[in-house]
mmCIF file of C-alpha atoms and ligand atoms in Angstrom:
data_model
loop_
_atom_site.group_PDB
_atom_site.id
_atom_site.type_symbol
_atom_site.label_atom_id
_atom_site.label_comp_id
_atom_site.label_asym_id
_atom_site.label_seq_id
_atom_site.Cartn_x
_atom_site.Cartn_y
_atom_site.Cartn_z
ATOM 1 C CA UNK H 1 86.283 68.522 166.393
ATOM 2 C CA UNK H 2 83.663 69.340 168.894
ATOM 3 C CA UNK H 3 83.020 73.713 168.812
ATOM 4 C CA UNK H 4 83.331 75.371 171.828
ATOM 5 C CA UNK H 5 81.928 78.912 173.257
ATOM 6 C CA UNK H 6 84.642 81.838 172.453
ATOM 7 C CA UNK H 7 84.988 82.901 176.246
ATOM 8 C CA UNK H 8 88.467 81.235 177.848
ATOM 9 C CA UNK H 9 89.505 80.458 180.914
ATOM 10 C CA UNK H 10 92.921 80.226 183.880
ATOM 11 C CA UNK H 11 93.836 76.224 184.591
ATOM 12 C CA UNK H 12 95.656 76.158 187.648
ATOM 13 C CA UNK H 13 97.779 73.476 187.969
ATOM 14 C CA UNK H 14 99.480 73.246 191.520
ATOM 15 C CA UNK H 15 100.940 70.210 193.182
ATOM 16 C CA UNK H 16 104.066 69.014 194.743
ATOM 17 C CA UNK H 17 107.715 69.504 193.270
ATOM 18 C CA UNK H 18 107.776 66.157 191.322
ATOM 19 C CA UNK H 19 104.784 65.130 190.772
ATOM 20 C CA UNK H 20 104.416 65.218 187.196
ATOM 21 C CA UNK H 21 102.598 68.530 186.329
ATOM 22 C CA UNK H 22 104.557 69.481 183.693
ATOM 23 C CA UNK H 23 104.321 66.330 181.790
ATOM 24 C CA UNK H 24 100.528 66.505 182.449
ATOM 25 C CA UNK H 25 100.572 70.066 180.730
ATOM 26 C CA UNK H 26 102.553 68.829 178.251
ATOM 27 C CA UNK H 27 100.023 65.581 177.827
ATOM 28 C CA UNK H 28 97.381 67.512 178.159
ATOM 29 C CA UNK H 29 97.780 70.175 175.326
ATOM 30 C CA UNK H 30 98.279 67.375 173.024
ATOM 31 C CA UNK H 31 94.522 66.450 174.293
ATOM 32 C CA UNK H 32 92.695 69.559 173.500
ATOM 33 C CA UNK H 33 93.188 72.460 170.842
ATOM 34 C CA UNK H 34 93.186 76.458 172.076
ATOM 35 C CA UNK H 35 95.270 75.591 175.163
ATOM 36 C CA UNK H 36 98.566 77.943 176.235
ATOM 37 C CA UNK H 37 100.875 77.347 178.801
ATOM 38 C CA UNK H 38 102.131 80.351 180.488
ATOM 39 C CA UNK H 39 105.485 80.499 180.397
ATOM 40 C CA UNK H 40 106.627 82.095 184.155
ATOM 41 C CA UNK H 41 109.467 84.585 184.149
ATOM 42 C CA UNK H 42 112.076 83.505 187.714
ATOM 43 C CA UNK H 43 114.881 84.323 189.207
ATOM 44 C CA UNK H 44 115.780 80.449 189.502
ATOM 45 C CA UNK H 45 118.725 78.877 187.427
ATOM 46 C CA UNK H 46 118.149 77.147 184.440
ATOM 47 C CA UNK H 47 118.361 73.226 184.004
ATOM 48 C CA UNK H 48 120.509 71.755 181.778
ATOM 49 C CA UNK H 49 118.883 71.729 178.702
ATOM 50 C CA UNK H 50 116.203 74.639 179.998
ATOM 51 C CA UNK H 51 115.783 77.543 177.010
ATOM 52 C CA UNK H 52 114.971 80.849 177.766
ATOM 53 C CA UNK H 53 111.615 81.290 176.882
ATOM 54 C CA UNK H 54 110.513 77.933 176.950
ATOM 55 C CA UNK H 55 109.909 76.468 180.193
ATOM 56 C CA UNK H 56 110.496 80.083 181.804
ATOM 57 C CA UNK H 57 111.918 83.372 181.064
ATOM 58 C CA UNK H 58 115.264 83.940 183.191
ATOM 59 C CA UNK H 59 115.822 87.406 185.481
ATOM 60 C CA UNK H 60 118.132 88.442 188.381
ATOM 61 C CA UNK H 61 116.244 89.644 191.206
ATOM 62 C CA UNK H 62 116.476 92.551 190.052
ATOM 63 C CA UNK H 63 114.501 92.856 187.373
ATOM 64 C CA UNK H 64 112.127 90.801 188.432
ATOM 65 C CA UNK H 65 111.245 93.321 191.501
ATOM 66 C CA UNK H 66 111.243 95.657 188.495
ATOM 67 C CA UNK H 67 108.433 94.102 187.005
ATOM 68 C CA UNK H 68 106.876 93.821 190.686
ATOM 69 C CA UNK H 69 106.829 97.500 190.881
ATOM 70 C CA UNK H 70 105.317 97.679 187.406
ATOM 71 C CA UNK H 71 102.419 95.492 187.849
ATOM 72 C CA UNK H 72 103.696 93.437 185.491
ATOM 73 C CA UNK H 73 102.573 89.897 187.543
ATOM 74 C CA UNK H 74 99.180 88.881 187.376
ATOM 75 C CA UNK H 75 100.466 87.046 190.629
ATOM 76 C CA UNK H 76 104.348 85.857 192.062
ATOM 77 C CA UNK H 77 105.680 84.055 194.726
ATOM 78 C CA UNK H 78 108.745 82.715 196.470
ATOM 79 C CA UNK H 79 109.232 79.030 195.759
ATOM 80 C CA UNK H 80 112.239 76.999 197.559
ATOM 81 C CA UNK H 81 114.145 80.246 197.781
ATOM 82 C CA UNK H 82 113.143 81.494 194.257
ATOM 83 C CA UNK H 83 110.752 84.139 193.028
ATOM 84 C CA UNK H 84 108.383 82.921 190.059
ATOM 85 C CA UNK H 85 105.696 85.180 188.240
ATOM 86 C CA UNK H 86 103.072 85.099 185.795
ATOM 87 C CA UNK H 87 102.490 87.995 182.854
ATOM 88 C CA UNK H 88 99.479 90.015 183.772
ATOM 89 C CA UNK H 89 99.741 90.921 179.711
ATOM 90 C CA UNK H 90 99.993 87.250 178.432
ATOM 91 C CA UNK H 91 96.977 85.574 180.407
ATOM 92 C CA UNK H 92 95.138 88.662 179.658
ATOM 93 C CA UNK H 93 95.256 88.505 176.088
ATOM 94 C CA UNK H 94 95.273 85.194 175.876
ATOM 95 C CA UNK H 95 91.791 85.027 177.348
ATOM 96 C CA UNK H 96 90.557 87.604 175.151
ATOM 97 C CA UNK H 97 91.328 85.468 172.216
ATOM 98 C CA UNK H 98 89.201 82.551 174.088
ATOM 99 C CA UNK H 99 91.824 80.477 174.808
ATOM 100 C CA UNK H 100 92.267 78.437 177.818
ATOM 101 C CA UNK H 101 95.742 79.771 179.489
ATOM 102 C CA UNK H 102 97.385 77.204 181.578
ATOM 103 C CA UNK H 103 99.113 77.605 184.644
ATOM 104 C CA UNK H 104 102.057 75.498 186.331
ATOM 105 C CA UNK H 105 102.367 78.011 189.611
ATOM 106 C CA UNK H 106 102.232 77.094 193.314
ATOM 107 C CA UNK H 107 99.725 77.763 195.975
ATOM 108 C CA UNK H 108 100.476 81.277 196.940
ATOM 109 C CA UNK H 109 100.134 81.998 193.099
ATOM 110 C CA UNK H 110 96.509 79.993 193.447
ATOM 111 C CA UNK H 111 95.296 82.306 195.603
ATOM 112 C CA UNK H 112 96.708 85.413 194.528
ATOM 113 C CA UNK H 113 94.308 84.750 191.287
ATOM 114 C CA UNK H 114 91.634 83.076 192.480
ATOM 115 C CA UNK H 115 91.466 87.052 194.183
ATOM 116 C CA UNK H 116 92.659 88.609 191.555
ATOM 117 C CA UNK H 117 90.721 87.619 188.519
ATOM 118 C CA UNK H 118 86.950 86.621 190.592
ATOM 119 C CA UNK H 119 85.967 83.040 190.556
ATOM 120 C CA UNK H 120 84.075 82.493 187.440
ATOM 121 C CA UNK H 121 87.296 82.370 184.714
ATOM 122 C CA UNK H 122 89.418 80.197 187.294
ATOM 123 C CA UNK H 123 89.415 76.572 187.580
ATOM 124 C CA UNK H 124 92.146 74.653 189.629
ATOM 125 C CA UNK H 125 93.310 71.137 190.043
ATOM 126 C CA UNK H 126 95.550 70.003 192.424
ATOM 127 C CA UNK H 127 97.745 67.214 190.891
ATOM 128 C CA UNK H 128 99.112 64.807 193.666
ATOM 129 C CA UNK H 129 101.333 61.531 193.225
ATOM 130 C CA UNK H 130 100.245 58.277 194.396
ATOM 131 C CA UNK H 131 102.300 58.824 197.790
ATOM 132 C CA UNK H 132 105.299 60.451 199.317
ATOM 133 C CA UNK H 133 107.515 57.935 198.813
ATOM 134 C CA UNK H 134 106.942 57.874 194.824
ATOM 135 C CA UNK H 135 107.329 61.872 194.572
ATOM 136 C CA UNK H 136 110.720 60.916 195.984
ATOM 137 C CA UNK H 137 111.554 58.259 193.246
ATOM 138 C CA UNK H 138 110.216 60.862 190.511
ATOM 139 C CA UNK H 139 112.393 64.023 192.347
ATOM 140 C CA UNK H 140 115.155 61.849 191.891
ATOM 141 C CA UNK H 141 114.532 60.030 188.287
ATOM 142 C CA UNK H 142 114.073 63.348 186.631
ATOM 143 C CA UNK H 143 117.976 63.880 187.774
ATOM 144 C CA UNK H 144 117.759 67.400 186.925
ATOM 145 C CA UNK H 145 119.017 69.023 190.227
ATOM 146 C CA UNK H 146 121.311 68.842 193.040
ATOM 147 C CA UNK H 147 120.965 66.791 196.000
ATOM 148 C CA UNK H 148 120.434 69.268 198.547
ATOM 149 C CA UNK H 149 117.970 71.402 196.068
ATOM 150 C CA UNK H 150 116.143 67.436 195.994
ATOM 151 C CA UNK H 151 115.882 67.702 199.660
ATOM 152 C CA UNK H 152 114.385 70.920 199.997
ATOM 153 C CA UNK H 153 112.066 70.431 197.426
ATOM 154 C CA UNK H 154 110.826 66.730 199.260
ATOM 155 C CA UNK H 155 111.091 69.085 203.122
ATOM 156 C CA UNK H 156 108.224 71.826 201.678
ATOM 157 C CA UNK H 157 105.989 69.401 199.232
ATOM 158 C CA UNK H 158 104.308 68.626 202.997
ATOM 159 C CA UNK H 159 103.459 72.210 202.826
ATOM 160 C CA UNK H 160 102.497 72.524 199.415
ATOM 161 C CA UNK H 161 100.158 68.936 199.896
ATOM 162 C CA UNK H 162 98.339 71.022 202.967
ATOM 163 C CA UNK H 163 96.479 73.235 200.460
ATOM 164 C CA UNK H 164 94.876 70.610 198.273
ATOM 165 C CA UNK H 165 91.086 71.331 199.841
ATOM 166 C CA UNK H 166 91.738 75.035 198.106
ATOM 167 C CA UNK H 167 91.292 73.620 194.485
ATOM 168 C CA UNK H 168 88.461 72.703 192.567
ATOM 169 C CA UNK H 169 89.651 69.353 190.986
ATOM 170 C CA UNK H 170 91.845 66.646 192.346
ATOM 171 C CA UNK H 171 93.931 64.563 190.229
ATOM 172 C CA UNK H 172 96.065 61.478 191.143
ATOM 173 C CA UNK H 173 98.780 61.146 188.935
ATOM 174 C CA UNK H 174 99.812 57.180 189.272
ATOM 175 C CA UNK H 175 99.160 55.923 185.794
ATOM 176 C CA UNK H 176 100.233 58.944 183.673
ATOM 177 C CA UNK H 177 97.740 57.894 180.487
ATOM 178 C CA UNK H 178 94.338 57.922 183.160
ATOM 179 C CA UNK H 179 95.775 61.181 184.612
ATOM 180 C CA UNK H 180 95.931 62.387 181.460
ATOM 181 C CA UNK H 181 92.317 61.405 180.715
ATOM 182 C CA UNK H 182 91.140 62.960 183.645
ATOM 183 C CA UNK H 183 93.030 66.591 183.246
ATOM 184 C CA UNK H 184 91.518 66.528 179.790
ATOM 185 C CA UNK H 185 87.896 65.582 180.715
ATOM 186 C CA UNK H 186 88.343 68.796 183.475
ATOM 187 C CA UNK H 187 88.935 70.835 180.610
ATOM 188 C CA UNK H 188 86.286 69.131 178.175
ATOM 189 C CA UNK H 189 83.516 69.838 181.445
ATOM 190 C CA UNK H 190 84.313 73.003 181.857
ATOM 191 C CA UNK H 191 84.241 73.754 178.448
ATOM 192 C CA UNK H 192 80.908 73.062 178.466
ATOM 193 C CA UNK H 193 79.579 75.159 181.490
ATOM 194 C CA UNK H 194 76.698 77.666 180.228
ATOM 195 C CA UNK H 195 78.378 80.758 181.327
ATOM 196 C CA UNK H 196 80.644 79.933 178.657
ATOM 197 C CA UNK H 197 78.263 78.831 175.974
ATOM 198 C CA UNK H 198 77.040 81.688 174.253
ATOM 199 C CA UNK H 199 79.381 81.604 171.278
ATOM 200 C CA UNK H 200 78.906 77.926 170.910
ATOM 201 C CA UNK H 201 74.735 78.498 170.555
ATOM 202 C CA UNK H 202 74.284 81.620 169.159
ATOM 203 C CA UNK H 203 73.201 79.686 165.682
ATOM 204 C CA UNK H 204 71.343 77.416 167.030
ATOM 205 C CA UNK H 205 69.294 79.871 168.811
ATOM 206 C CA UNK H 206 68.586 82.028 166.108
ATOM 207 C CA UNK H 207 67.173 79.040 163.935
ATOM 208 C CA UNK H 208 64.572 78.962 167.060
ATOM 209 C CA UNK H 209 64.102 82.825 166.853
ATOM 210 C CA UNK H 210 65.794 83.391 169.979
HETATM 211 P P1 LIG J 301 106.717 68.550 188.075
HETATM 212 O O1 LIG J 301 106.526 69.402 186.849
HETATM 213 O O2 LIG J 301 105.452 68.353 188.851
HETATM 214 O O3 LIG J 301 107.842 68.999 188.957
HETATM 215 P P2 LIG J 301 107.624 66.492 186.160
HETATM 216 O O4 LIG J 301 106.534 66.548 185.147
HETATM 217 O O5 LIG J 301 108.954 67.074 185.807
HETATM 218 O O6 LIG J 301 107.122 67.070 187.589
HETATM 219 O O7 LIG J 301 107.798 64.941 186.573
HETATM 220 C C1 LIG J 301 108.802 64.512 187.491
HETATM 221 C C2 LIG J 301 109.358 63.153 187.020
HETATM 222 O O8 LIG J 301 108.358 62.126 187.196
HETATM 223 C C3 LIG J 301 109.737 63.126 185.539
HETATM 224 O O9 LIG J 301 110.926 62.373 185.390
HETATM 225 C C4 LIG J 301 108.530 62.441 184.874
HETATM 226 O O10 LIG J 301 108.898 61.771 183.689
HETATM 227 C C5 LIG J 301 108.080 61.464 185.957
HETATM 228 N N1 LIG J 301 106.625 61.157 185.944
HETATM 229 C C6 LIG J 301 105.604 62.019 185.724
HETATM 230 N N2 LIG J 301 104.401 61.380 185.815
HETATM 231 C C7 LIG J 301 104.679 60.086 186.097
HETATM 232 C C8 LIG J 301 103.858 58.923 186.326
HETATM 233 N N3 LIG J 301 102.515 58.953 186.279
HETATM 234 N N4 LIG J 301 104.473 57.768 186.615
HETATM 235 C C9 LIG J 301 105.829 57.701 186.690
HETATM 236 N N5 LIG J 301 106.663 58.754 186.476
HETATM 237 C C10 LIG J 301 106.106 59.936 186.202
HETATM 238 P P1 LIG J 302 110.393 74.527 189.133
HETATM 239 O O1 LIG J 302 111.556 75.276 189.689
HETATM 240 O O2 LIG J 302 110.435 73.047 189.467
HETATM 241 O O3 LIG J 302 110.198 74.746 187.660
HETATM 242 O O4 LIG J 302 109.078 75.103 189.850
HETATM 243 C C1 LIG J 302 109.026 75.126 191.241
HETATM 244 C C2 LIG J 302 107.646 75.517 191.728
HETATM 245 O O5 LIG J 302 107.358 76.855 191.344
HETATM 246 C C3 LIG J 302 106.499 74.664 191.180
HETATM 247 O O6 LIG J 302 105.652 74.315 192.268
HETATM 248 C C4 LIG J 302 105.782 75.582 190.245
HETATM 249 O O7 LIG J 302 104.397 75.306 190.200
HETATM 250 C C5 LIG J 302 106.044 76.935 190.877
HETATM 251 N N1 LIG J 302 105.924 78.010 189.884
HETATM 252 C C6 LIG J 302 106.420 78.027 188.615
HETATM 253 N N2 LIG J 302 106.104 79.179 187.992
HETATM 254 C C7 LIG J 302 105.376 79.902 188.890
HETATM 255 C C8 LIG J 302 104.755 81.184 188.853
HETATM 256 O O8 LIG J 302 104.789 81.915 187.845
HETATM 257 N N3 LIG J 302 104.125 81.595 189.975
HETATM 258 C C9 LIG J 302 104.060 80.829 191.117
HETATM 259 N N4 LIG J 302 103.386 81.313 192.156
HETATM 260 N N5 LIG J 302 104.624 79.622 191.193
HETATM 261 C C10 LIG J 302 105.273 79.162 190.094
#
């Protein structure tokens, strides 16, 4: 296993309803070792089958403004009539450790810490699916929600599409193994960068007396 530097880093995943970014995440932590997912807190209703804690942490709206008025979102949005945040506290320390914290969140969220945080520990990819007309298919084959949740879901991933010149990477997810490759090699590149080297040579340059 290839050492890397000990200074992590936010992956911003964003792409339409559908297309796959969770299974990428889910692919792509298989890939690479010191990866987290951040796991959202929302005022959304589970999925059958959905665990608190797992895919997301479940509030009224309530609490969730709550944690608004705390500061307790590193960023947080409304999504198809929903609010979703991510824990200023978990990215945070999860960075300090070195690892590389993952993030499934929308646009809005992007932006909110591409501001927040300064460029330099953000990288984003925009995931999109071969076409419209297959993130339909997918909506629909995961079987998870309602029709009329389906349909506003395909009415704002238009929207959501729009903001794809915002992100650093793009990724086409049509063959799910080549995506795969590709979300992993983002994270292999990046790894490498210089500003994020130091740990990684410190040895090396003190053999040179550096
Ligand atoms: P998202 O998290 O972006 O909403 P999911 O990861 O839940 O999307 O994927 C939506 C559906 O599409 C799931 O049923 C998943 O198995 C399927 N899927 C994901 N990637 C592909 C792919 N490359 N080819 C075909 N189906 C896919
Ligand atoms: P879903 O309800 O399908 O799990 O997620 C719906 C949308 O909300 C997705 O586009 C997802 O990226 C976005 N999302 C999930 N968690 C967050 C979050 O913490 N912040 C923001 N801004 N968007 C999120």
């Amino acid at each position: 296993m290839m050492k890397y530097g000990d200074k992590g880093f936010v992956l911003i995943l964003s792409a339409p309803s559908g297309a796959g970014k969770s299974t990428l995440a889910r692919i792509l932590n298989g890939r690479h070792e010191g990866l987290l997912t951040s796991v959202s807190t929302t005022t959304r209703q589970p999925r059958p089958g959905e665990r608190e804690g797992e895919a997301y942490f479940f509030v009224d709206a309530e609490s969730f403004r709550e944690r608004i008025a705390r500061g307790a979102f590193l960023e947080w949005a409304e999504v198809f009539g929903n609010y979703y945040g991510t824990s200023r506290a978990f990215v945070e320390e999860a960075l300090s450790r070195g690892q590389v914290v993952v993030l499934d969140i929308d646009w809005q969220g992007a932006r909110q810490v591409r501001a927040n945080m300064g460029g330099a520990d953000v990288v984003s990819v925009f995931i999109l699916p071969p076409s419209h007309h297959h993130l339909v298919e997918r909506l629909r084959a995961r079987g998870q929600d309602a029709v009329e949740v389906i349909e506003r879901r395909m009415a704002e991933a238009a929207a959501e599409v729009s903001h794809w010149n915002e992100y650093d990477y793009i990724v086409i997810n049509d063959d799910l193994d080549r995506a795969g490759d590709e979300l992993a090699a983002i994270v292999t590149v990046e790894r490498l960068r210089r500003g994020r080297a130091k740990g990684r040579i410190q040895d090396i340059l003190e053999t040179f007396g550096l």
